[in-house]
Coordinates of C-alpha atoms and ligand atoms in Angstrom, one line a residue:
X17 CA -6.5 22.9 10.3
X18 CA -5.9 21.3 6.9
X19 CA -8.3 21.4 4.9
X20 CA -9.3 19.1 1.5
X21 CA -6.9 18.9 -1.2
X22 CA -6.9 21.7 -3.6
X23 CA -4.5 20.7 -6.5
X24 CA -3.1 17.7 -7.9
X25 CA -2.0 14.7 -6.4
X26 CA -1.2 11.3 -6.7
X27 CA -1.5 8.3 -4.7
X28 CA 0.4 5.4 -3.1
X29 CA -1.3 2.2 -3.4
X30 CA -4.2 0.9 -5.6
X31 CA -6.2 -1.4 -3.5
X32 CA -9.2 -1.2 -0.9
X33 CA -8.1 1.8 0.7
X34 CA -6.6 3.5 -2.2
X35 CA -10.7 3.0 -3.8
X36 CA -12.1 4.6 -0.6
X37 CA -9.7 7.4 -0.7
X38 CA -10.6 8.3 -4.0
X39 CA -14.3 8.6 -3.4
X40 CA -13.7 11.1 -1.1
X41 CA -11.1 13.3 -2.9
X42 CA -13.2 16.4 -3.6
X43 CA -14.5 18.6 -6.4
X44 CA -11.9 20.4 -8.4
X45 CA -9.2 18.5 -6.9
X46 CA -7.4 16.0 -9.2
X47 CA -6.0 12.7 -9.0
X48 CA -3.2 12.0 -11.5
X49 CA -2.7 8.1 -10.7
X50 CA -1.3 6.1 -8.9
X51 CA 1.7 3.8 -7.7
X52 CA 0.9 0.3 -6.8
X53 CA 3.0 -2.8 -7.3
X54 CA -0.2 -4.8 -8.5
X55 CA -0.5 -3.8 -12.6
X56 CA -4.3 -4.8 -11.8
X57 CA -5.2 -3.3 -8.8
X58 CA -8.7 -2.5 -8.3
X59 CA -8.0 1.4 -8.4
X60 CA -7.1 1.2 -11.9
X61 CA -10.3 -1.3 -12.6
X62 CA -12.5 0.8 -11.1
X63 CA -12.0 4.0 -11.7
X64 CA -9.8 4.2 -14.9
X65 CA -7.0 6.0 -13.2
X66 CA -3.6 5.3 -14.3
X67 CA -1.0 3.6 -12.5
X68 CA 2.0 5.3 -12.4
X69 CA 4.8 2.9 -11.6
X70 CA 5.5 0.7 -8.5
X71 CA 6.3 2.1 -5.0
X72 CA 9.4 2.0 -5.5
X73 CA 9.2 4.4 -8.4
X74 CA 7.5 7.0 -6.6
X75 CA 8.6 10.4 -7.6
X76 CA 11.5 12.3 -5.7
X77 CA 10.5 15.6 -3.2
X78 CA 10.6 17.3 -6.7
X79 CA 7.4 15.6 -7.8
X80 CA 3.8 16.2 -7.5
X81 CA 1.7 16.3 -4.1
X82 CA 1.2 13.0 -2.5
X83 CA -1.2 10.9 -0.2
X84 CA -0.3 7.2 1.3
X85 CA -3.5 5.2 0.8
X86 CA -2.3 2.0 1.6
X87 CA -4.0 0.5 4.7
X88 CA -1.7 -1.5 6.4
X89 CA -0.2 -0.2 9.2
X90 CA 3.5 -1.5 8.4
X91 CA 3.5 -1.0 5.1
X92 CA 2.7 2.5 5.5
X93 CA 5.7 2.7 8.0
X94 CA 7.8 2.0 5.7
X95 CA 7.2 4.2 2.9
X96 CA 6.6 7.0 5.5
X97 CA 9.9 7.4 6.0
X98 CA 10.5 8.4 2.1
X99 CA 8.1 11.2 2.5
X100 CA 10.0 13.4 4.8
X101 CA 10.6 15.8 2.2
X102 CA 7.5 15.4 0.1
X103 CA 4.5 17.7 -0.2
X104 CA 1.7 15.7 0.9
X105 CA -1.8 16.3 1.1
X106 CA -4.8 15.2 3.7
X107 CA -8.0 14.2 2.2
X108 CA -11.4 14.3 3.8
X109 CA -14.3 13.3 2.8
X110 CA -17.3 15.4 2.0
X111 CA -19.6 14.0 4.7
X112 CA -16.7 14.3 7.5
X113 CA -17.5 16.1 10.6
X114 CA -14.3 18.3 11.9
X115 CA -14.2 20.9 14.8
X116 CA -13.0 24.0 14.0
X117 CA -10.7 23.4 16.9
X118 CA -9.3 19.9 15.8
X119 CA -6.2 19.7 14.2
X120 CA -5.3 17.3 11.2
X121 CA -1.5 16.2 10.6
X122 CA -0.3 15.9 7.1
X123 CA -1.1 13.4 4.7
X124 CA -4.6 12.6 7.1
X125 CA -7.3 10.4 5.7
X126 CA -10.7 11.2 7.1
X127 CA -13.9 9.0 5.6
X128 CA -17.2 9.0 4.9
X129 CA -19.4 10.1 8.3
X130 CA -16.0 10.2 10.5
X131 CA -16.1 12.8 13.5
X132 CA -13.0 14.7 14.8
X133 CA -14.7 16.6 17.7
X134 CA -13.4 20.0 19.4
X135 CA -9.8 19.7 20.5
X136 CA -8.6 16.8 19.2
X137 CA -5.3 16.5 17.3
X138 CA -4.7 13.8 14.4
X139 CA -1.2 13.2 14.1
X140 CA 0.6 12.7 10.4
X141 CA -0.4 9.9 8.3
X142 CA -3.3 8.8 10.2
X143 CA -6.4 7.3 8.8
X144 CA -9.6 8.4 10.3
X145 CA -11.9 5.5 8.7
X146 CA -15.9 6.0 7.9
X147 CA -18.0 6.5 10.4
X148 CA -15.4 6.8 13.2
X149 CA -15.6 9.1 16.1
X150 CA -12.8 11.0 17.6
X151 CA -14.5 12.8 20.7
X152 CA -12.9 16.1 22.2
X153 CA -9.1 16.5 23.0
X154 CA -8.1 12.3 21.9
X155 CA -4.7 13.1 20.7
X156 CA -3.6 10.4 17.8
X157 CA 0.0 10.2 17.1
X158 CA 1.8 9.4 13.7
X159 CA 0.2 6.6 11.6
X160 CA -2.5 5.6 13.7
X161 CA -5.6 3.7 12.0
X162 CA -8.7 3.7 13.8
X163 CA -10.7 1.8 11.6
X164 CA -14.4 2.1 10.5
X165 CA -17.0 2.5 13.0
X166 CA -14.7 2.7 16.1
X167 CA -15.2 5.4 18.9
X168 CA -12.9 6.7 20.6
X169 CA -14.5 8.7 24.0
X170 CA -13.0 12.5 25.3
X171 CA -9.4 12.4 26.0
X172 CA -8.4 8.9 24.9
X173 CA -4.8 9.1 23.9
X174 CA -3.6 6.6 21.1
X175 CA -0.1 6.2 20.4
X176 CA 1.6 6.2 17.0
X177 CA 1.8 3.3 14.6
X178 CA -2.0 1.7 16.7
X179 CA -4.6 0.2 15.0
X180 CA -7.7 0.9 16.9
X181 CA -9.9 -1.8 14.8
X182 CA -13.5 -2.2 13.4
X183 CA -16.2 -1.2 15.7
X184 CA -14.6 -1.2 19.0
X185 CA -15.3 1.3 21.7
X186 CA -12.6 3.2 23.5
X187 CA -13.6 4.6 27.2
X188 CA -12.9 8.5 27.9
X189 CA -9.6 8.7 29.2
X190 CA -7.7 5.5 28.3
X191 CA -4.4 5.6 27.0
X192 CA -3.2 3.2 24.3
X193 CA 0.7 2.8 23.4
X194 CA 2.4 2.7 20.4
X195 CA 2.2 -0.6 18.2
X196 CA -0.7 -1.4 19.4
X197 CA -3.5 -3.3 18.1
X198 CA -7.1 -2.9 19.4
X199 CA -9.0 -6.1 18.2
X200 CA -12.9 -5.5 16.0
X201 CA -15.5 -4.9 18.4
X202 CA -12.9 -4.7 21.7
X203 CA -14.4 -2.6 24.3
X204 CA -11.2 -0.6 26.1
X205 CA -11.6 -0.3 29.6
X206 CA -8.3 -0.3 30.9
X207 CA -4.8 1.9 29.3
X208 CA -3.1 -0.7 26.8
X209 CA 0.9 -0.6 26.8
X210 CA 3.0 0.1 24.0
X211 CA 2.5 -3.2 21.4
X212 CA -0.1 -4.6 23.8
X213 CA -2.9 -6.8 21.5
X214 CA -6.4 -6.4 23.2
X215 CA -9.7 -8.4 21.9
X216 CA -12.8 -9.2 23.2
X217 CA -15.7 -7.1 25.9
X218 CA -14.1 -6.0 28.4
X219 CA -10.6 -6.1 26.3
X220 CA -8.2 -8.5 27.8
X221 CA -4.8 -8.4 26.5
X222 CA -3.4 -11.5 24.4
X223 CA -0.2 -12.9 22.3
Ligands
JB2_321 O1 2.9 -6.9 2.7 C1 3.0 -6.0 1.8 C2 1.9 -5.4 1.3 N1 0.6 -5.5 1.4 C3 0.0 -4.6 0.6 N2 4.2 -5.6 1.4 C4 4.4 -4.6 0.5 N3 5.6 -4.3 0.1 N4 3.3 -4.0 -0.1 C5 2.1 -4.4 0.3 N5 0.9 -3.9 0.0 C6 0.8 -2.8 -1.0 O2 -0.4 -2.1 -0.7 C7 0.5 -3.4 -2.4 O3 1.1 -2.6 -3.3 C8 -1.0 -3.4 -2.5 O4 -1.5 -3.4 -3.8 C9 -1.3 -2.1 -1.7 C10 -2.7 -2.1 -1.2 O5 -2.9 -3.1 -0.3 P1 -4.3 -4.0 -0.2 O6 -4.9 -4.0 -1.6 O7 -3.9 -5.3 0.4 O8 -5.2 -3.2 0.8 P2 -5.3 -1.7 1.2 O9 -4.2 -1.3 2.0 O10 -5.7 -0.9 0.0 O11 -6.6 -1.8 2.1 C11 -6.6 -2.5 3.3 O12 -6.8 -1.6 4.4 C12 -7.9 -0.8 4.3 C13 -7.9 0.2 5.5 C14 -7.8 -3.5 3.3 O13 -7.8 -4.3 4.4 C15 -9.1 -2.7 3.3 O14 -10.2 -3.6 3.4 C16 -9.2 -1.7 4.4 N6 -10.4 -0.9 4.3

């Protein structure tokens, strides 16, 4: 399993998530900055780390360690795909609750309170938000956001590039697609298709 970061690193983005991300980078570890288009974004207000360039100056495979802390689900699509060859680095928070038997992808965000139980597997470049709960054997695939406070029961599968939003409740077993979005507060009872939008208790599908 991968565990917290260890040396240097710097980050992609400088905004909500970016400021979360932080907080949880660990003792001994260091952040050297970050990239952000935004010269004010809140990272650099709040914490006094420096901003590095824009995304599009990111450093080459050659650089330092990095971690995509940008929240939103396309935008981290994109710049995914320029990390291929880059050392990256998963961050958990102190407070996080992992199984010895879970496995974390690369470049894995896990927050404040979050639970990866036994068996599950996190694919690369997912964010595991505070105080969400990933019970035994879910399996996540790449770029997945299950936001804070949602639960996600034994065995749920979620497919890659699905945002599994704020609060909502996933039932044991169900399988979500890829491109999906799970609306704040849904309650899953039925397997959602790839790029199926679901909202409301019991989820119905809309759009
Ligand atoms: O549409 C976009 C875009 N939106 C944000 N196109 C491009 N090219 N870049 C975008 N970005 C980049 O992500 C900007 O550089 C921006 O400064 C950075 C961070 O985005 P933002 O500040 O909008 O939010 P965030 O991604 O840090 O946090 C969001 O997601 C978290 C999971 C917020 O919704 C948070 O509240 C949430 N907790």
């Amino acid at each position: 399993m991968t565990q917290d970061p260890s040396r240097a690193v710097v980050l992609l983005g400088g905004g909500g998530h970016a400021l979360v991300v932080a907080d949880a980078v660990t003792e001994g570890a260091e952040i050297l900055g970050y990239f952000d288009d935004d010269p004010r974004a809140v990272l650099g207000e709040c914490t006094g780390l420096v901003r590095l360039g824009t995304l599009a100056e990111f450093p080459d495979a050659s650089g330092p360690h990095v971690h995509l802390a940008i929240g939103n689900l396309a935008v981290r699509a994109s710049l995914i795909g320029r990390l291929t060859a880059h050392q990256t680095v998963t961050i958990r928070h102190a407070t996080a609750v992992l199984s010895a038997s879970a496995e974390l992808g690369r470049d894995v965000f896990v927050g404040p309170q979050a639970v990866v139980h036994t068996g599950a597997r996190v694919g690369d470049h997912c964010i595991v938000n505070t105080g969400a709960i990933i019970e035994h054997e879910c399996v996540l695939g790449e770029n997945v956001h299950v936001a804070p406070g949602a639960v996600l029961g034994g065995r749920v599968s979620v497919g890659p590039g699905t945002l599994v939003g704020l609060g909502s409740r996933v039932l044991p077993g169900i399988r979500i697609g890829a491109g999906c979005v799970v609306g704040a507060g849904a309650v899953v009872i039925r397997d959602v298709p790839d790029g199926g939008r679901v909202v409301g208790v019991p989820a119905r599908t809309i759009g």
